Coordinates of C-alpha atoms and ligand atoms in Angstrom, one line a residue:
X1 CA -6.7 146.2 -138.5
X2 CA -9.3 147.5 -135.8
X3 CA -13.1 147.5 -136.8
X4 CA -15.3 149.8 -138.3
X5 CA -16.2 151.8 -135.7
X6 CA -19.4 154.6 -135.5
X7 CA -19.5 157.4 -133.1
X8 CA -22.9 159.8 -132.7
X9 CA -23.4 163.4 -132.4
X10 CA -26.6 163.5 -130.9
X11 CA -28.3 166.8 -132.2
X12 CA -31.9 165.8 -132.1
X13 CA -33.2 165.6 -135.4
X14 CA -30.0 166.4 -136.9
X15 CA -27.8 164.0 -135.6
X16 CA -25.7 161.9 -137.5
X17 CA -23.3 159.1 -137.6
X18 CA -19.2 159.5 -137.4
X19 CA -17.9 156.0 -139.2
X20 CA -14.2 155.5 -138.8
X21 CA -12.8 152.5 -140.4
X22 CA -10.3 151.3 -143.6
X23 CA -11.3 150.8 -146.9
X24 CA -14.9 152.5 -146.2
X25 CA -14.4 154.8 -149.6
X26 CA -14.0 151.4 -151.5
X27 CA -16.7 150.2 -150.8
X28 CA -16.8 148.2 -147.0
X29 CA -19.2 150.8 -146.1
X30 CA -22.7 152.1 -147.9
X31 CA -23.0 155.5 -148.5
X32 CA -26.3 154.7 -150.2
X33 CA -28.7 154.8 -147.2
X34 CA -27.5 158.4 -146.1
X35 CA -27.8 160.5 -149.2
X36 CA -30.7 162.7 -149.5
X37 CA -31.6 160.9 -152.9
X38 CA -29.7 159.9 -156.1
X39 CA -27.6 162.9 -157.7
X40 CA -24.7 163.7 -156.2
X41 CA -21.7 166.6 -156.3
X42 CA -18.5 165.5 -155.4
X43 CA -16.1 168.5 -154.3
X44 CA -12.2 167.8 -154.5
X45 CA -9.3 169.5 -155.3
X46 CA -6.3 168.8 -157.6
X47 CA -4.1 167.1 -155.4
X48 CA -7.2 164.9 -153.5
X49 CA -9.2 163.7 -156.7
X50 CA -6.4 162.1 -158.6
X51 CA -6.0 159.8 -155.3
X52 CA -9.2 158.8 -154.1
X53 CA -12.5 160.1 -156.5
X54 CA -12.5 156.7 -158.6
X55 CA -12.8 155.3 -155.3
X56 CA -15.6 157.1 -153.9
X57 CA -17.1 157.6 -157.4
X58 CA -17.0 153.4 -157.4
X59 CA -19.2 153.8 -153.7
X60 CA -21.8 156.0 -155.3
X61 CA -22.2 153.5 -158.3
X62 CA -26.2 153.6 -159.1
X63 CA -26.3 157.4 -158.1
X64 CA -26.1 160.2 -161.1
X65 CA -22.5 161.7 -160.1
X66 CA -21.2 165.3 -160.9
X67 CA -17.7 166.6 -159.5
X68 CA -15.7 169.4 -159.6
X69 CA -12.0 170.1 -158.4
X70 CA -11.1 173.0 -156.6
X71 CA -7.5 174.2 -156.7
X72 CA -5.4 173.3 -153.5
X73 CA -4.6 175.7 -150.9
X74 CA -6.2 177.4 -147.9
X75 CA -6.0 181.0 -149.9
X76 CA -8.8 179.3 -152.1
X77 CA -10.8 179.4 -149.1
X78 CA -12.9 182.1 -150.2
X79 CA -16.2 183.6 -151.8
X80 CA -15.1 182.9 -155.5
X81 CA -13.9 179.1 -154.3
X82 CA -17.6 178.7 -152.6
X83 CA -19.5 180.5 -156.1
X84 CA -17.5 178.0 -158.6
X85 CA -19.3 175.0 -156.0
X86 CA -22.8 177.0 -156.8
X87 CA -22.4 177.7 -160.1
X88 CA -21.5 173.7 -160.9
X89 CA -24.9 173.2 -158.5
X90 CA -26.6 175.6 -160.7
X91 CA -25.6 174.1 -164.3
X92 CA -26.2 170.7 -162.8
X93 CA -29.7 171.4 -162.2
X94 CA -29.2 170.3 -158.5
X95 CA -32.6 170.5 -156.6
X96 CA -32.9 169.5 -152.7
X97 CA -32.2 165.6 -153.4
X98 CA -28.9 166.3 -154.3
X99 CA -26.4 165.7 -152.1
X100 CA -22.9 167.4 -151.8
X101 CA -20.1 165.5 -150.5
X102 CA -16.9 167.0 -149.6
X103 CA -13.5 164.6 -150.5
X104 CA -10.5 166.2 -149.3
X105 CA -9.4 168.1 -146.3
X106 CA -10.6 170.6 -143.5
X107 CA -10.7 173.6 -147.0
X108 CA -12.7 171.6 -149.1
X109 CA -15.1 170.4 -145.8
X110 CA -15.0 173.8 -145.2
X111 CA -15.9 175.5 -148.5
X112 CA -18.1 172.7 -149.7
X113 CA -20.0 172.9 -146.5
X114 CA -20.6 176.6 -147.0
X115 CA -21.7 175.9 -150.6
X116 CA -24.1 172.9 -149.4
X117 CA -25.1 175.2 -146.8
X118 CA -26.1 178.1 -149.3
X119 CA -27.6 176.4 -152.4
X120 CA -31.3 176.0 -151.9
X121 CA -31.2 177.4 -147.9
X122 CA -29.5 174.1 -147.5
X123 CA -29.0 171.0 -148.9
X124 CA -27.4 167.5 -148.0
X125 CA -24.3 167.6 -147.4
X126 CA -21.4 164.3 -146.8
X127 CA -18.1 164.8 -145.0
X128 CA -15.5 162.6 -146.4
X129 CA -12.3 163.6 -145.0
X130 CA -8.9 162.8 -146.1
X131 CA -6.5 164.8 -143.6
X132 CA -6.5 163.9 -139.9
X133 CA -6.9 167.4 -139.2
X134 CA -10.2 167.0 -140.8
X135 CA -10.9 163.7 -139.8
X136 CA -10.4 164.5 -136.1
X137 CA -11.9 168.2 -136.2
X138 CA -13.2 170.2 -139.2
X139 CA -15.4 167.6 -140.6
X140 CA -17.8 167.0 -137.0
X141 CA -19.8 169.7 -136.0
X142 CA -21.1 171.3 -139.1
X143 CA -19.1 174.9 -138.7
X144 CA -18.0 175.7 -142.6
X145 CA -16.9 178.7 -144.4
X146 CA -14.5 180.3 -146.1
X147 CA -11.8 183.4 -145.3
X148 CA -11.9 187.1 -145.9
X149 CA -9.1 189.1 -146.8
X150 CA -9.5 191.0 -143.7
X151 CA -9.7 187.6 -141.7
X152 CA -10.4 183.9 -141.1
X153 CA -13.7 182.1 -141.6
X154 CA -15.2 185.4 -141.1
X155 CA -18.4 184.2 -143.4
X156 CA -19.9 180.7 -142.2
X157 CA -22.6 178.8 -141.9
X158 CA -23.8 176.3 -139.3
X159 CA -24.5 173.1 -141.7
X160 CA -24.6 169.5 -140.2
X161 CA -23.4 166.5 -142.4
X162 CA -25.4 163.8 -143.1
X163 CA -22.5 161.3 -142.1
X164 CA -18.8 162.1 -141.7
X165 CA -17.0 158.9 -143.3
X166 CA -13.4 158.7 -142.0
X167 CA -11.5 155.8 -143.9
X168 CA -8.0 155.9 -142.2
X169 CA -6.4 154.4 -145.3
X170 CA -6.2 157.9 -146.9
X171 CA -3.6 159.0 -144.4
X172 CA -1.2 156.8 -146.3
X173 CA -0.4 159.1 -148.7
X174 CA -0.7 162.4 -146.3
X175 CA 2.5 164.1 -145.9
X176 CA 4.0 163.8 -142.8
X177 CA 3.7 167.7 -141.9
X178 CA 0.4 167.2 -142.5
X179 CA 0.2 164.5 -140.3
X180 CA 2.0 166.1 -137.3
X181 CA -0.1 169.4 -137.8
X182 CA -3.8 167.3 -137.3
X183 CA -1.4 165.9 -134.3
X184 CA -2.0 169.2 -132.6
X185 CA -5.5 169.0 -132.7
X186 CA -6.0 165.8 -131.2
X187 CA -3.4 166.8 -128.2
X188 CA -5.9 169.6 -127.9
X189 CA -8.3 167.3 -126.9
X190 CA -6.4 165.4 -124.4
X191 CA -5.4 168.7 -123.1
X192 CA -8.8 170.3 -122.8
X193 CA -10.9 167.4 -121.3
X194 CA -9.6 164.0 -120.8
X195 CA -6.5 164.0 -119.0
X196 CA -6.5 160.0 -119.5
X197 CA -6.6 160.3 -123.1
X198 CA -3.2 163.3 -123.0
X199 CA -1.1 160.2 -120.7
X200 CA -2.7 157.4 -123.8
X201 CA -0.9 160.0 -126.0
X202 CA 2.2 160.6 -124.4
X203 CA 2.7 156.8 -124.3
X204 CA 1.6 156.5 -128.0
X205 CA 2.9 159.0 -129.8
X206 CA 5.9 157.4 -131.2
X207 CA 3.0 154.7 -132.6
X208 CA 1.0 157.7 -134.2
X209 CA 4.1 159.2 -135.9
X210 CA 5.0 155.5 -137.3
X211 CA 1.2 155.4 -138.6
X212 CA 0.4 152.6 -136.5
X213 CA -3.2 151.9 -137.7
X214 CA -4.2 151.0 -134.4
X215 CA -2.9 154.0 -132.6
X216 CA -4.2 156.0 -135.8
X217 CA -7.5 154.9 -135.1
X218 CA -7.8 155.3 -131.2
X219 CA -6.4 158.8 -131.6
X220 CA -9.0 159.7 -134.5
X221 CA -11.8 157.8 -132.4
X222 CA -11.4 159.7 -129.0
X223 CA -11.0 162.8 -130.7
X224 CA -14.5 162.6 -132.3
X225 CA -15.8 161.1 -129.9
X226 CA -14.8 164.3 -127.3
X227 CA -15.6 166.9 -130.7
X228 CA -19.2 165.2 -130.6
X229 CA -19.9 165.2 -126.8
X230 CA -19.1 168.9 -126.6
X231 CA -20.8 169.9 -130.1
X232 CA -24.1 168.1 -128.6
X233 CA -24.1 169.8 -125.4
X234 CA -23.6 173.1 -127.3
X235 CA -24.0 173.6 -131.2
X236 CA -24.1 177.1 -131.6
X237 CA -21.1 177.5 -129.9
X238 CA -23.3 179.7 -126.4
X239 CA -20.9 178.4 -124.0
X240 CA -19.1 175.2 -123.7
X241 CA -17.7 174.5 -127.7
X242 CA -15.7 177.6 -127.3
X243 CA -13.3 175.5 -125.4
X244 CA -12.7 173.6 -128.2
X245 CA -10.9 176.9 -129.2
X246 CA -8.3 176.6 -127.2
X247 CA -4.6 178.0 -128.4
X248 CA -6.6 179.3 -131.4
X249 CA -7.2 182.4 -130.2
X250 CA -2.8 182.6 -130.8
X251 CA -2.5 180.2 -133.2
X252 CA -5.0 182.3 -135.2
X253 CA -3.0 185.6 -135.0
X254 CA 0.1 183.4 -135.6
X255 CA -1.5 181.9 -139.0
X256 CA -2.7 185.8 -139.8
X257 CA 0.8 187.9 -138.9
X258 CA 3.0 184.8 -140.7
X259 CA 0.6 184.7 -144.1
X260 CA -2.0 181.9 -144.6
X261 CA 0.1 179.1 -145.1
X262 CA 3.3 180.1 -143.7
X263 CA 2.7 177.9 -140.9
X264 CA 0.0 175.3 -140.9
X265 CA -3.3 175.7 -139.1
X266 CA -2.2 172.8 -136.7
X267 CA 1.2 174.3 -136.3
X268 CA -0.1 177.9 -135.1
X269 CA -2.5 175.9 -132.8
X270 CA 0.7 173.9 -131.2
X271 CA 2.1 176.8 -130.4
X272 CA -0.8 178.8 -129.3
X273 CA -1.9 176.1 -126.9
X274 CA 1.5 176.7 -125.6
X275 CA 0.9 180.2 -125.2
X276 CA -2.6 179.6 -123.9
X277 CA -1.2 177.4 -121.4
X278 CA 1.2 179.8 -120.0
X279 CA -1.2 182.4 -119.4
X280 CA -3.1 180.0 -117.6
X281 CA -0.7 179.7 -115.0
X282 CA -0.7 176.1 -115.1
X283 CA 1.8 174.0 -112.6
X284 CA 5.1 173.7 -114.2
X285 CA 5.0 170.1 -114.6
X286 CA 1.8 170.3 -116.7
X287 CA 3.1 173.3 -118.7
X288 CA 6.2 170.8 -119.3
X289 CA 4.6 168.1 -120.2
X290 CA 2.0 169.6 -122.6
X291 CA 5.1 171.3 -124.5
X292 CA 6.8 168.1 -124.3
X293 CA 4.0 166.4 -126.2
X294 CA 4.0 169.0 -128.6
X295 CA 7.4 168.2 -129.2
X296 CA 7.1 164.7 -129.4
X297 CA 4.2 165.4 -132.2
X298 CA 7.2 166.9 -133.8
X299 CA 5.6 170.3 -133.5
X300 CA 7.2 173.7 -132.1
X301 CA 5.6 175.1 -128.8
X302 CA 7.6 177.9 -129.7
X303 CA 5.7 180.4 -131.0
X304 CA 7.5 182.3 -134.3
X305 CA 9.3 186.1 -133.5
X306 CA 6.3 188.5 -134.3
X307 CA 5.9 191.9 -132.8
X308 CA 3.7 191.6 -129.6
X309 CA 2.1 194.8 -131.0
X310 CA 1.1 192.8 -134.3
X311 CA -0.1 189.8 -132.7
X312 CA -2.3 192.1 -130.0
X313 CA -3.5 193.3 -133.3
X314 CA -4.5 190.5 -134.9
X315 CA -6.1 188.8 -131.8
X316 CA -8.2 192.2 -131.7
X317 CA -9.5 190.8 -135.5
X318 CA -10.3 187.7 -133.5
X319 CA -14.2 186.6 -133.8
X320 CA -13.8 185.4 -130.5
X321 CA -13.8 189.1 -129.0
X322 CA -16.8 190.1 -126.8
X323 CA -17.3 193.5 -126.4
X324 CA -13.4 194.4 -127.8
X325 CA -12.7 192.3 -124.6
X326 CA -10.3 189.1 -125.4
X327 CA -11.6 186.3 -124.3
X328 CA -9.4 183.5 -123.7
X329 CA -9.5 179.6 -123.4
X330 CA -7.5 178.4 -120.3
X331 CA -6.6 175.3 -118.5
X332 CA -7.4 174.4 -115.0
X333 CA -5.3 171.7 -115.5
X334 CA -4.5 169.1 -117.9
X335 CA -7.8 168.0 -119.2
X336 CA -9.4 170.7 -117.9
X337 CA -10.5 173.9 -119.9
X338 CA -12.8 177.0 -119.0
X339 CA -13.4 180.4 -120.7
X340 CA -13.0 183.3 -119.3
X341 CA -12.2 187.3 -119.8
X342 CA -10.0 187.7 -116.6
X343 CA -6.6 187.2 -117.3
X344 CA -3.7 188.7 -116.4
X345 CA -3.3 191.2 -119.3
X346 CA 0.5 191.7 -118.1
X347 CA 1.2 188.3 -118.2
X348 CA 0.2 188.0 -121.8
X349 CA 2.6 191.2 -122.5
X350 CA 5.0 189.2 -121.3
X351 CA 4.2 186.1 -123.7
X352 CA 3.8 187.6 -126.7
X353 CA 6.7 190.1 -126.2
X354 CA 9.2 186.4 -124.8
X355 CA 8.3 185.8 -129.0
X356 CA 10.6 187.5 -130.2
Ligands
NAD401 N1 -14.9 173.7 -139.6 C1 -14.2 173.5 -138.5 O1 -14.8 173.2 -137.4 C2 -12.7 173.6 -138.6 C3 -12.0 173.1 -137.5 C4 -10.6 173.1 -137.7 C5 -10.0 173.6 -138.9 N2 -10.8 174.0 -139.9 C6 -10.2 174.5 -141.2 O2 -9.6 173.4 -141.8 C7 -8.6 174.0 -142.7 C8 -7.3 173.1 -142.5 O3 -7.6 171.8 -142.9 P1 -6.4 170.8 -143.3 O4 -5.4 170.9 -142.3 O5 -7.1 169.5 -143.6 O6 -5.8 171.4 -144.6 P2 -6.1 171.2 -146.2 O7 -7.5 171.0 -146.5 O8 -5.4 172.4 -146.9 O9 -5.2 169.9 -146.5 C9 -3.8 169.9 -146.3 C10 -3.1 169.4 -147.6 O10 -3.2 168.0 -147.7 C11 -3.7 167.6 -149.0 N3 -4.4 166.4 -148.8 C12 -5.6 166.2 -148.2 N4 -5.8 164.9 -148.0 C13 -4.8 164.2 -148.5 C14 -4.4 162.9 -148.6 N5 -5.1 161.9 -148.0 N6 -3.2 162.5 -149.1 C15 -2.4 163.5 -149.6 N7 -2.7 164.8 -149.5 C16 -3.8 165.2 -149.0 C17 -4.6 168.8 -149.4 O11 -4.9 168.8 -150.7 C18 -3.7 170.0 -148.9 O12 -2.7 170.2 -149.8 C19 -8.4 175.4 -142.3 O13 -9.0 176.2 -143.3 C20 -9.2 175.5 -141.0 O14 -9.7 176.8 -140.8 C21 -12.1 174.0 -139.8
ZN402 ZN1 -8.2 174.2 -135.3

C-alpha cells in the first residue's frame, strides 16, 4: 500500500493540505487539528452515508456531530438541496466554530460547499471525497454550487476547504462507470499540462481500470498535485485555471442537450476534450492518441448525435462566454493548453455537425 501522502495549495492565508492515503476516514489520520472547533455537520447523501458516516463519525469522536443526508443525484444540485444544508445549520444552532464536512462526491462537495459558503458569510468547511472525480477535481480549489434550471452551476461561491482528505479505500465500492468517468478528468490533466504524466497513463491504464492501489494513488496524486499548482497561480479563475476547462465547454452542452444525467459529467468531458482537440488542430498522432486513451479509460470520444444547432445553443448558455464571444480551451500540443477566442468558427461547424 503506498504512504500517506500531502499535497499543498498554496493560497496565502488560505491554503490548505490535500491528504491522500487508505484508511484515513478510520482513523490513520486526525481530522482533529483542522476543524474550526468542536461541532460539526456532516453532509451525505443516501447512497454515501450507509457506507462510510460510522467511519468518519468514529474520526470525529470527542467533537459534538450533526448529519444530514441529501438524496442522490446531480438534479438535487440545487437551491432547495443547499436551503435543507442551512436550515439543518440553522436548527443546530451552528455558529462560526462549526465546521461542515462534505462525505460523498463532486454534488455533495459541491452543494455543501455552497451551503458552508453561505451560512454565517462563511464558515469551515472539510472536503471528504468519495468519487475519484471528486477526489481528483471537484473537491481542490474551493469552486462550489449548485445548478439552475436554465443551467449548470450557474450560482457559486468561491469557498476554500480547510483540508481535502482523500482515503482511496472508498473507491472500492464506486461503480465502475463511475470510476471510468473521474478517469476523464485525470487524462485531462495529462492532456493539458504534463505530457509525461498523459505517456505514465497510457502505460498505466490497464492498472487504473484493475484498481491497482498504487496506480490509483499516483493518478489521484498528480492530478492534485497539477489542480493545486494551477488553482495557486490563479484562484479566481483571471486567466490560467480556465484551462482546467478544457472539453467542458462541449462536454457541458453535451451534459445540458442529453439531460443531467444522461451521460456523466466525466463522460461529456471525454468526449468534449475530443472535440476540443479537434478544433485545435492538433497533429494527427496526438489527436489519436488522446482518443485512444479515452478509449482505453473505457470512455467514448465520440460525442452523442445532437443537432449542431442545439449544441451552438447550449454553449451560447455557457458561463464561459466573453462578450457572447466563445471562448475555447485548446491544445498546443499534448500537455499543452492555452485559451483563446480565435478559432476557426467553420471548423467547429464542421464538428458539431460530424455528431450526428
Ligand atoms: N467544484 C468543482 O471544481 C467541480 C469540478 C468538477 C466537477 N464538479 C461537479 O461534480 C459533480 C459530479 O461529481 P461526481 O462525478 O463525483 O458525481 P456524484 O457526486 O453524483 O457521485 C456519483 C455517484 O456515486 C455515488 N458515490 C459516491 N461515492 C461513492 C462510493 N465511494 N461508493 C459508491 N458510490 C459512491 C454517489 O452517491 C453518486 O450516486 C458535478 O455536479 C460537477 O458539476 C465540480
Ligand atoms: Zn469537470
Amino acid at each position: 500500500m503506498s504512504p500517506t501522502r500531502t499535497i499543498s495549495v498554496d493560497l496565502g492565508d488560505r491554503s490548505y493540505p490535500i491528504v491522500i492515503g487508505h484508511g484515513l476516514l478510520g482513523g490513520n489520520f486526525d481530522l482533529a487539528p483542522h476543524l474550526a472547533g468542536n461541532d460539526c455537520l456532516v453532509v451525505s447523501n443516501d447512497t454515501v452515508a450507509p457506507l462510510y458516516l460510522d467511519e468518519l463519525l468514529g474520526n470525529l469522536r470527542g467533537c459534538s456531530v450533526e448529519s444530514i443526508n441529501l438524496p442522490d443525484g446531480e438534479s438535487f444540485k440545487n437551491l432547495e438541496t443547499a436551503s435543507a444544508i442551512l436550515d439543518k445549520l440553522v436548527a443546530t444552532r451552528a455558529n462560526r466554530d462549526t465546521t461542515v464536512l462534505a462525505l460523498g462526491g463532486g454534488v455533495v462537495g459541491d452543494i455543501t460547499g455552497f451551503a458552508a459558503a453561505c451560512y454565517m458569510r462563511g464558515v469551515a468547511f472539510v472536503q471528504v471525497p468519495t468519487t475519484l472525480l471528486a477526489q481528483v477535481d471537484s473537491s481542490v480549489g474551493g469552486k462550489t454550487g449548485v445548478n439552475h434550471p436554465q443551467g449548470k452551476n450557474l450560482i457559486g461561491a468561491f469557498h476554500q476547504p480547510n483540508i481535502v482528505l482523500i482515503d482511496t479505500d472508498t473507491l472500492e465500492t464506486l461503480p465502475d462507470r463511475e470510476r471510468r468517468a473521474g478517469l476523464a478528468e485525470v487524462i485531462k490533466y495529462g492532456a493539458i499540462a504534463d505530457a509525461e504524466f498523459f505517456g505514465w497513463l497510457e502505460e498505466n491504464m490497464p492498472d487504473l481500470l484493475r484498481k491497482n492501489p498504487e496506480a490509483l494513488a499516483h493518478a489521484i496524486g498528480r492530478s492534485c498535485e497539477l489542480k493545486a499548482e494551477v488553482v495557486a497561480e490563479d484562484e479566481r479563475e483571471a486567466g490560467r485555471r480556465a484551462i482546467l476547462n478544457f472539453g467542458h465547454t462541449f462536454g457541458h452542452a453535451i451534459e445540458h442537450c442529453q439531460g443531467y444525467g444522461e451521460w456523466l459529467h466525466g463522460e461529456a468531458v471525454a468526449a468534449g476534450m475530443a472535440m476540443a482537440a479537434e478544433l485545435s488542430d492538433l497533429d494527427s498522432p496526438d489527436l489519436d492518441r488522446l482518443c485512444s486513451l479515452i478509449e482505453a479509460a473505457g470512455l467514448a470520444a465520440k460525442p452523442p448525435a445532437i443537432a449542431a444547432r442545439d449544441m451552438l445553443t447550449a454553449m451560447g448558455m455557457d458561463k464561459k462566454v466573453t462578450q457572447k464571444q466563445l471562448r475555447f480551451v485548446l491544445l498546443r500540443e499534448l500537455g499543452e493548453a492555452f485559451v483563446t477566442t480565435d478559432y476557426d468558427e467553420s471548423r467547429l461547424q464542421q464538428i458539431l455537425e460530424a455528431t450526428n
